[in-house]
PDB file of C-alpha atoms in Angstrom:
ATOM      1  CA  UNK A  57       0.000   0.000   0.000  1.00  0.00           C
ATOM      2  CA  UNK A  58       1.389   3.979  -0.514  1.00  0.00           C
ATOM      3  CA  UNK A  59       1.010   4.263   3.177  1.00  0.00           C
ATOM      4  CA  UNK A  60       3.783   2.176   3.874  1.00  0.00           C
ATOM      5  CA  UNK A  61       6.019   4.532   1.493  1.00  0.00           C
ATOM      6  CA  UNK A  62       4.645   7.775   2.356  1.00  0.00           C
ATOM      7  CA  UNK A  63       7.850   9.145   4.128  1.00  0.00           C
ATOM      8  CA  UNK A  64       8.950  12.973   3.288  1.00  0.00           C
ATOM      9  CA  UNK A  65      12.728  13.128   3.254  1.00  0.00           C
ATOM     10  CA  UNK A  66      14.522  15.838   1.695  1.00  0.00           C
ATOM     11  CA  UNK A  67      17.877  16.795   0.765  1.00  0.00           C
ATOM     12  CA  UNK A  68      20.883  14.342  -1.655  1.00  0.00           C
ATOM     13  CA  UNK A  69      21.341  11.018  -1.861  1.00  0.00           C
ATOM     14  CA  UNK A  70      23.683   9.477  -4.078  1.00  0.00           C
ATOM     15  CA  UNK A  71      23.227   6.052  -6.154  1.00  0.00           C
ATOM     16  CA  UNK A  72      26.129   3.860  -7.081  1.00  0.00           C
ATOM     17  CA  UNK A  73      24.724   0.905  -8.786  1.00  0.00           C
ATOM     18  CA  UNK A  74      26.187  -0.650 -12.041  1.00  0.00           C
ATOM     19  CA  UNK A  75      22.845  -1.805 -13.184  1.00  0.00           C
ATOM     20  CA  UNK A  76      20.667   1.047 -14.821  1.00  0.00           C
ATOM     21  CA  UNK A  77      17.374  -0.688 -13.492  1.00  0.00           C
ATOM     22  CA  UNK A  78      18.434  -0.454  -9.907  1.00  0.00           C
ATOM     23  CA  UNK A  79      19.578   3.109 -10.155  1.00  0.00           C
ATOM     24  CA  UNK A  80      16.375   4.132 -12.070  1.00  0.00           C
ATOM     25  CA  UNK A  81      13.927   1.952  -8.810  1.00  0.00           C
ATOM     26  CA  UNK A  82      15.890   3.710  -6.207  1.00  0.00           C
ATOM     27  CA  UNK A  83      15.817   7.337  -7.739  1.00  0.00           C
ATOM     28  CA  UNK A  84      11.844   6.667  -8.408  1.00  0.00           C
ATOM     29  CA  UNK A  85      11.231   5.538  -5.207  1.00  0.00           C
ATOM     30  CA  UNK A  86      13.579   8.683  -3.479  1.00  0.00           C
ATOM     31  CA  UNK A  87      12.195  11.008  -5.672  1.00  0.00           C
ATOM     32  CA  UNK A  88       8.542  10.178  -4.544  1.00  0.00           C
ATOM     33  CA  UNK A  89       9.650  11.171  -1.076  1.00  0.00           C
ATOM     34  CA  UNK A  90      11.331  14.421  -1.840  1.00  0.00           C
ATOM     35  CA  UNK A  91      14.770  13.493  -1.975  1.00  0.00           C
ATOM     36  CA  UNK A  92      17.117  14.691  -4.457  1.00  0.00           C
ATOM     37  CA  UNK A  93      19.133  12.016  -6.733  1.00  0.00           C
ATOM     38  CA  UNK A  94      22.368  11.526  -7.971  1.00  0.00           C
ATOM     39  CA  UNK A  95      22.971   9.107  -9.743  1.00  0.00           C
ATOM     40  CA  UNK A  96      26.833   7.445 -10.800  1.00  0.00           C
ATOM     41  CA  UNK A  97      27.106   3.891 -12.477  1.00  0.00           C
ATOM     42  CA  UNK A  98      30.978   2.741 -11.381  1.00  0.00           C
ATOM     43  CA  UNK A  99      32.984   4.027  -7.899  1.00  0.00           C
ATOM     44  CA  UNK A 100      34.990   5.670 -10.149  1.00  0.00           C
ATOM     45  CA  UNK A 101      32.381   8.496 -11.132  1.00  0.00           C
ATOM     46  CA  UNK A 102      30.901   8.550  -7.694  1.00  0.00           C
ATOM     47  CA  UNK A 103      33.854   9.757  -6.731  1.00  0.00           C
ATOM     48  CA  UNK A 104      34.194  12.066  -9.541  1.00  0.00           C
ATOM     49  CA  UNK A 105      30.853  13.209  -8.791  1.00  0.00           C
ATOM     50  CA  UNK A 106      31.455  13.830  -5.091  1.00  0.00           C
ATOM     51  CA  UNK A 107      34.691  15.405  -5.038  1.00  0.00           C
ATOM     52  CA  UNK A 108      32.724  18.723  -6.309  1.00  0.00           C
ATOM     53  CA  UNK A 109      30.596  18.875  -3.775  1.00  0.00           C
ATOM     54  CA  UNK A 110      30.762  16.615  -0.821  1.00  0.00           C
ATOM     55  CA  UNK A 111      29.278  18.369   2.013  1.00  0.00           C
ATOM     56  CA  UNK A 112      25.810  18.274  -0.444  1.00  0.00           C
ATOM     57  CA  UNK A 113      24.997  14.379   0.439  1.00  0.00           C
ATOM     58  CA  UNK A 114      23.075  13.217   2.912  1.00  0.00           C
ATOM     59  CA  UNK A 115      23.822  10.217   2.078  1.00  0.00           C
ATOM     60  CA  UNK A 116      25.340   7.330  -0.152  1.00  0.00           C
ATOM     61  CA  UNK A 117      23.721   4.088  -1.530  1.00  0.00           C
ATOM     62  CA  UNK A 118      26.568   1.737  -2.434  1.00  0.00           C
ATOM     63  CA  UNK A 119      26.403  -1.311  -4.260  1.00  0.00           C
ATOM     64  CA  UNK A 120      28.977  -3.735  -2.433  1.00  0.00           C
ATOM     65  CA  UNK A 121      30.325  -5.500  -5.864  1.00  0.00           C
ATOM     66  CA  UNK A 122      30.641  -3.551  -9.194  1.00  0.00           C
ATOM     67  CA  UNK A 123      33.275  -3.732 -11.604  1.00  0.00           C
ATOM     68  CA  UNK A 124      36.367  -1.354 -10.938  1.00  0.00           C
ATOM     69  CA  UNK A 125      36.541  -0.386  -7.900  1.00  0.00           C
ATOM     70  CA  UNK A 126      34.192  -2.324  -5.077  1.00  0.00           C
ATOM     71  CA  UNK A 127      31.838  -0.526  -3.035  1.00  0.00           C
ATOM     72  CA  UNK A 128      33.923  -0.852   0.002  1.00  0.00           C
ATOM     73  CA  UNK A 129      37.159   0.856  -1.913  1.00  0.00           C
ATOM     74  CA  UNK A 130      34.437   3.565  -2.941  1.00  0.00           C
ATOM     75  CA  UNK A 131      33.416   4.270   0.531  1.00  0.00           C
ATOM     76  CA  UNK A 132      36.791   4.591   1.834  1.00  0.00           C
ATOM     77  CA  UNK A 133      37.184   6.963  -0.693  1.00  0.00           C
ATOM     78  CA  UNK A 134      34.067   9.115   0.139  1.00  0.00           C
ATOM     79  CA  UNK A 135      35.099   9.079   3.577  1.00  0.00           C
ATOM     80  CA  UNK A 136      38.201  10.344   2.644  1.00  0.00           C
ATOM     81  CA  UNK A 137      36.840  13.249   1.805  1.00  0.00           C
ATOM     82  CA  UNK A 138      33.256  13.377   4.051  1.00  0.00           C
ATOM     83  CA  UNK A 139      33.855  11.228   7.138  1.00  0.00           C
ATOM     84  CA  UNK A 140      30.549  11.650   8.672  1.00  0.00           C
ATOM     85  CA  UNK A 141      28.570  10.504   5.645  1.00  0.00           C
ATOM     86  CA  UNK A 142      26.093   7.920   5.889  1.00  0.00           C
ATOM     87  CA  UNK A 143      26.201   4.519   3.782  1.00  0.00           C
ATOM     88  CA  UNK A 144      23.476   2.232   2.861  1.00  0.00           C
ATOM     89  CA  UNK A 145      25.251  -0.779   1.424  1.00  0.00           C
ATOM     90  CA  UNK A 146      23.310  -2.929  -1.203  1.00  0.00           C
ATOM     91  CA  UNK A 147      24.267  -6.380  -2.511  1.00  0.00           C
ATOM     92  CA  UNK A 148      22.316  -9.734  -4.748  1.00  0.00           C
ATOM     93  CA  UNK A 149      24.636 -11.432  -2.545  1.00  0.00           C
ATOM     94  CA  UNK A 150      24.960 -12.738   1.472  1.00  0.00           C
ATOM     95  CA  UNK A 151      27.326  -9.926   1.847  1.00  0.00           C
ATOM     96  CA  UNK A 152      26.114  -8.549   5.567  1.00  0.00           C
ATOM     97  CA  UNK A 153      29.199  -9.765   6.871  1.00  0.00           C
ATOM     98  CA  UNK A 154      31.336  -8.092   4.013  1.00  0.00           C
ATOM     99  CA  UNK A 155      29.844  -5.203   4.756  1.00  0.00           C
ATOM    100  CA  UNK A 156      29.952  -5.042   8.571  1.00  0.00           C
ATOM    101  CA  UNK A 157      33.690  -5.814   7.942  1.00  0.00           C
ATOM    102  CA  UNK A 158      34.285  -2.863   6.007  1.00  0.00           C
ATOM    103  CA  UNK A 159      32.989  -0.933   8.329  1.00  0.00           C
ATOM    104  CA  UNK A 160      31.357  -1.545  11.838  1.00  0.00           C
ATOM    105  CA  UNK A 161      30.099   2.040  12.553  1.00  0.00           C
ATOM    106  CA  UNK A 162      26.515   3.155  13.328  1.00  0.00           C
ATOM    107  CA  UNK A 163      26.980   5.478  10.136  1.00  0.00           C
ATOM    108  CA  UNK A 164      26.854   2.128   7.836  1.00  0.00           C
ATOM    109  CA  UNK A 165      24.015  -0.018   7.281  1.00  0.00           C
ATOM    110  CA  UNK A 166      22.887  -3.473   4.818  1.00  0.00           C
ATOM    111  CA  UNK A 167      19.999  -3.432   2.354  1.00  0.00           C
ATOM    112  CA  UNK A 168      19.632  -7.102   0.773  1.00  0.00           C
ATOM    113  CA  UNK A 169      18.468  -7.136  -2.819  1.00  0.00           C
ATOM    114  CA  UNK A 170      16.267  -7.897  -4.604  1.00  0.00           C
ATOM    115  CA  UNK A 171      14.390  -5.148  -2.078  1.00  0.00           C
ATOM    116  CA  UNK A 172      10.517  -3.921  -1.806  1.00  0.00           C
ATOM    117  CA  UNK A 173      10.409   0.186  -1.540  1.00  0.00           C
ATOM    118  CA  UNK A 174       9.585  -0.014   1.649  1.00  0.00           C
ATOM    119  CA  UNK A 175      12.641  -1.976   3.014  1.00  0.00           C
ATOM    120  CA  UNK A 176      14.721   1.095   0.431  1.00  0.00           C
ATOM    121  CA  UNK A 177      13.210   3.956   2.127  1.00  0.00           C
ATOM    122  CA  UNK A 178      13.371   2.470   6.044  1.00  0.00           C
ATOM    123  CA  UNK A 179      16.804   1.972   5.268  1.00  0.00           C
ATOM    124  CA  UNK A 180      17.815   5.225   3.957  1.00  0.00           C
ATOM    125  CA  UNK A 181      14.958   7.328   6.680  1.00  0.00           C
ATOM    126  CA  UNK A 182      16.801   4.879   9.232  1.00  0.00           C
ATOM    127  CA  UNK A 183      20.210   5.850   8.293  1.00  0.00           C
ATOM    128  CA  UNK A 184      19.108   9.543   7.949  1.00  0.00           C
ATOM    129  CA  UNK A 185      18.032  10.059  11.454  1.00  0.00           C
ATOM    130  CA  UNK A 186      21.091   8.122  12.818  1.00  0.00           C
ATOM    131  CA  UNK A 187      19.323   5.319  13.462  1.00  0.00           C
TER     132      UNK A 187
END
């Protein structure tokens, strides 16, 4: 039902998913809710992409395995340069663990694909408000 995805967000998010269809879900379902979306296909332009403006995102949603550089060499990267940014990590595979690994803080969270809407935006309102 639309009530379970009626959450107002506002502000950035950025998508880093090698597979357009993904990228296209997740900007539909952000946009819905108010939230701006930028999307990058590799780590490579995410990084691109974020170097101009980092304090603008409120947050990043990371695919843990793309060609090129990984998700977890990305974030490094983006936390480089924005250490207090929040990370949704998405994966098709078990990769919870691989992502706790990479990085334990309360400032990274796991989103399992295939995923509803709803499971998207509790994951990215959840990692918004620090939860």
């Amino acid at each position: 039902t639309t009530a379970d995805v009626s959450w107002e967000g506002s502000g950035t998010v950025m998508i880093v998913d090698d597979e357009e269809i993904v990228r296209r879900a997740a900007r539909r379902i952000l946009s819905t809710g108010g939230i701006e979306v930028v999307e990058a296909s590799s780590g490579k332009e995410a990084l691109e992409i974020f170097r101009e403006e980092p304090g603008v995102y409120k947050l990043a949603l990371v695919d843990l395995v793309m060609p090129g550089m990984s998700g977890v060499e990305l974030v490094k990267a983006l936390r480089a340069l924005r250490p207090d940014l929040p990370v949704v990590f998405s994966s098709g595979y078990d990769a919870r663990a691989l992502a706790e690994s990479a990085s334990s803080d309360a400032k990274t969270s796991f989103l399992q694909k295939p995923y509803s809407a709803r499971d998207m935006l509790n994951s990215v309102r959840n990692a918004l408000s620090g939860n």
